[in-house]
PDB file of C-alpha atoms in Angstrom:
ATOM      1  CA  MET A   1       4.298  43.601  76.212  1.00 87.00           C
ATOM      2  CA  THR A   2       6.186  45.508  73.615  1.00 89.00           C
ATOM      3  CA  TYR A   3       9.706  44.989  75.279  1.00 93.00           C
ATOM      4  CA  ASP A   4       8.948  41.339  76.191  1.00 93.00           C
ATOM      5  CA  LEU A   5       7.749  40.724  72.394  1.00 93.00           C
ATOM      6  CA  ARG A   6      10.882  42.470  70.882  1.00 94.00           C
ATOM      7  CA  ARG A   7      13.004  40.697  72.889  1.00 94.00           C
ATOM      8  CA  LEU A   8      11.883  37.794  72.085  1.00 93.00           C
ATOM      9  CA  ARG A   9      12.020  38.145  68.492  1.00 94.00           C
ATOM     10  CA  LEU A  10      15.448  39.605  68.836  1.00 94.00           C
ATOM     11  CA  HIS A  11      16.639  36.315  69.710  1.00 93.00           C
ATOM     12  CA  GLY A  12      14.907  34.868  67.436  1.00 94.00           C
ATOM     13  CA  LEU A  13      12.341  32.811  68.906  1.00 94.00           C
ATOM     14  CA  ILE A  14       9.359  34.572  67.473  1.00 95.00           C
ATOM     15  CA  ASP A  15       8.378  36.048  64.384  1.00 96.00           C
ATOM     16  CA  ARG A  16       5.878  38.373  63.277  1.00 94.00           C
ATOM     17  CA  VAL A  17       2.986  37.479  60.654  1.00 94.00           C
ATOM     18  CA  PRO A  18       3.226  40.448  58.021  1.00 95.00           C
ATOM     19  CA  HIS A  19       0.490  43.143  58.309  1.00 95.00           C
ATOM     20  CA  THR A  20      -1.011  41.674  61.693  1.00 94.00           C
ATOM     21  CA  ASN A  21      -0.274  41.430  65.373  1.00 92.00           C
ATOM     22  CA  ARG A  22       0.152  38.184  65.562  1.00 95.00           C
ATOM     23  CA  TYR A  23       3.241  36.253  65.980  1.00 95.00           C
ATOM     24  CA  HIS A  24       4.206  32.524  65.780  1.00 95.00           C
ATOM     25  CA  LEU A  25       7.096  30.446  67.133  1.00 94.00           C
ATOM     26  CA  THR A  26      10.059  29.848  65.076  1.00 94.00           C
ATOM     27  CA  PRO A  27      11.823  26.325  65.025  1.00 94.00           C
ATOM     28  CA  GLU A  28      14.153  27.890  68.152  1.00 93.00           C
ATOM     29  CA  GLY A  29      11.700  28.957  69.936  1.00 92.00           C
ATOM     30  CA  ILE A  30       9.707  25.674  69.762  1.00 93.00           C
ATOM     31  CA  ARG A  31      13.237  24.105  71.045  1.00 91.00           C
ATOM     32  CA  VAL A  32      13.641  26.816  73.582  1.00 91.00           C
ATOM     33  CA  ALA A  33       9.868  26.298  75.304  1.00 91.00           C
ATOM     34  CA  ALA A  34       9.647  22.212  74.626  1.00 91.00           C
ATOM     35  CA  PHE A  35      13.238  22.184  76.977  1.00 90.00           C
ATOM     36  CA  TYR A  36      12.177  24.388  79.636  1.00 88.00           C
ATOM     37  CA  THR A  37       8.885  22.618  79.782  1.00 89.00           C
ATOM     38  CA  LYS A  38      10.605  19.377  80.281  1.00 87.00           C
ATOM     39  CA  VAL A  39      13.183  20.685  83.024  1.00 84.00           C
ATOM     40  CA  ASN A  40       9.757  22.317  85.012  1.00 83.00           C
ATOM     41  CA  HIS A  41       7.796  18.985  84.458  1.00 82.00           C
ATOM     42  CA  ARG A  42      10.938  16.767  85.187  1.00 78.00           C
ATOM     43  CA  ILE A  43      13.149  18.185  87.540  1.00 75.00           C
ATOM     44  CA  LEU A  44      11.769  21.492  89.429  1.00 77.00           C
ATOM     45  CA  GLY A  45       8.362  20.299  89.633  1.00 75.00           C
ATOM     46  CA  PRO A  46       9.175  17.269  91.813  1.00 69.00           C
ATOM     47  CA  LEU A  47      11.736  19.401  93.843  1.00 69.00           C
ATOM     48  CA  LEU A  48       9.612  21.714  94.871  1.00 67.00           C
ATOM     49  CA  ALA A  49       6.713  19.449  95.437  1.00 64.00           C
ATOM     50  CA  ALA A  50       6.482  19.583  99.437  1.00 47.00           C
ATOM     51  CA  ASP A  51       3.740  16.994 100.020  1.00 50.00           C
ATOM     52  CA  GLN A  52       5.920  14.578  97.632  1.00 57.00           C
ATOM     53  CA  PRO A  53       8.809  12.598  99.404  1.00 63.00           C
ATOM     54  CA  PRO A  54      12.688  13.422  98.391  1.00 69.00           C
ATOM     55  CA  ALA A  55      13.782  13.249  94.763  1.00 65.00           C
ATOM     56  CA  SER A  56      14.576  10.482  93.392  1.00 73.00           C
ATOM     57  CA  PRO A  57      18.216   9.600  92.661  1.00 77.00           C
ATOM     58  CA  GLU A  58      18.317   9.881  88.867  1.00 79.00           C
ATOM     59  CA  VAL A  59      16.498  13.213  89.695  1.00 72.00           C
ATOM     60  CA  ARG A  60      19.590  14.349  91.958  1.00 74.00           C
ATOM     61  CA  ASP A  61      21.744  12.816  89.755  1.00 80.00           C
ATOM     62  CA  ALA A  62      20.794  15.161  86.849  1.00 79.00           C
ATOM     63  CA  LEU A  63      20.967  18.183  89.045  1.00 77.00           C
ATOM     64  CA  ARG A  64      24.565  17.178  89.750  1.00 83.00           C
ATOM     65  CA  VAL A  65      25.392  17.011  86.044  1.00 86.00           C
ATOM     66  CA  ILE A  66      23.275  20.072  85.714  1.00 83.00           C
ATOM     67  CA  HIS A  67      25.162  22.492  88.227  1.00 80.00           C
ATOM     68  CA  ALA A  68      28.934  20.605  87.060  1.00 87.00           C
ATOM     69  CA  ALA A  69      27.874  21.730  83.036  1.00 86.00           C
ATOM     70  CA  THR A  70      26.661  25.275  84.699  1.00 81.00           C
ATOM     71  CA  ALA A  71      29.679  25.759  86.591  1.00 81.00           C
ATOM     72  CA  GLU A  72      32.223  24.520  84.077  1.00 85.00           C
ATOM     73  CA  ALA A  73      30.491  27.139  81.329  1.00 81.00           C
ATOM     74  CA  ILE A  74      30.361  30.290  84.022  1.00 79.00           C
ATOM     75  CA  ASP A  75      34.211  29.225  84.449  1.00 81.00           C
ATOM     76  CA  HIS A  76      34.939  29.340  80.960  1.00 80.00           C
ATOM     77  CA  ALA A  77      33.177  32.327  80.214  1.00 75.00           C
ATOM     78  CA  GLN A  78      34.871  34.109  83.287  1.00 70.00           C
ATOM     79  CA  ILE A  79      31.475  35.291  84.359  1.00 59.00           C
ATOM     80  CA  GLY A  80      31.772  36.655  87.681  1.00 55.00           C
ATOM     81  CA  HIS A  81      35.651  37.192  87.673  1.00 51.00           C
ATOM     82  CA  ARG A  82      36.820  40.523  87.930  1.00 50.00           C
ATOM     83  CA  THR A  83      40.002  41.583  86.226  1.00 49.00           C
ATOM     84  CA  ALA A  84      42.147  44.187  87.816  1.00 46.00           C
ATOM     85  CA  ALA A  85      42.118  47.904  86.736  1.00 42.00           C
TER      86      ALA A  85
END
């Protein structure tokens, strides 16, 4: 738990309340939590629901956009590319 709290604090997602063992979300932490909640609720939940029909065209289009943006970011950062030593 200490490790996780430290990582969240160092990434600016939580702040420790002075003189207590309590933390609160920073504005950035709230934004990140809301984003992941929306992704889970709107995209992952419908796709992973085994008893539901396949994802709607809007969800499939959104996933294509996410995939393209992620691939572009990875290519731009050159993640996964090895340079000759």
